[in-house]
Amino acid sequence: MSDKELEPVSAGVVIGCIDLAPTLTFYTEVLGFRVQTIHPADGPTH
């Protein structure tokens, strides 16, 4: 495996949830994701 194959990859995702706290815990503590920003969606259109 080359060094290039081991480099971290960035991605932007939209995750819908009913309760943010347990969802955020799952993605960060269980799956090991890092959250860079959270944008509120008070009136999402989709």
Coordinates of C-alpha atoms in Angstrom, one line a residue:
M1 CA 0.0 0.0 0.0
S2 CA 1.5 3.4 -0.9
D3 CA 1.6 6.5 1.3
K4 CA -1.0 8.1 -1.1
E5 CA -3.5 5.4 -0.3
L6 CA -3.2 6.1 3.5
E7 CA -3.9 9.9 3.3
P8 CA -7.1 11.1 5.0
V9 CA -10.0 11.9 2.7
S10 CA -12.4 14.8 3.3
A11 CA -16.1 14.7 2.5
G12 CA -19.2 16.9 3.1
V13 CA -22.3 15.1 4.2
V14 CA -25.8 16.0 5.2
I15 CA -27.2 13.9 8.1
G16 CA -30.8 14.2 9.1
C17 CA -31.7 13.2 12.6
I18 CA -34.4 13.7 15.2
D19 CA -32.1 14.1 18.2
L20 CA -28.8 15.7 17.5
A21 CA -26.9 14.8 20.7
P22 CA -27.0 10.9 20.3
T23 CA -26.5 11.1 16.6
L24 CA -23.4 13.3 17.0
T25 CA -22.1 11.0 19.6
F26 CA -22.5 8.0 17.3
Y27 CA -20.7 9.6 14.4
T28 CA -17.8 11.0 16.5
E29 CA -17.2 8.5 19.2
V30 CA -18.4 5.2 17.6
L31 CA -17.4 5.8 13.9
G32 CA -14.5 8.2 14.6
F33 CA -15.7 11.0 12.4
R34 CA -14.6 14.6 13.0
V35 CA -17.2 17.4 12.8
Q36 CA -15.8 20.6 11.4
T37 CA -19.0 22.7 11.2
I38 CA -22.7 22.4 11.9
H39 CA -25.1 24.6 9.9
P40 CA -28.6 25.0 11.3
A41 CA -31.5 24.2 9.0
D42 CA -34.4 26.0 10.7
G43 CA -36.5 25.9 7.5
P44 CA -34.9 23.3 5.1
T45 CA -36.3 23.2 1.6
H46 CA -35.4 19.6 0.9

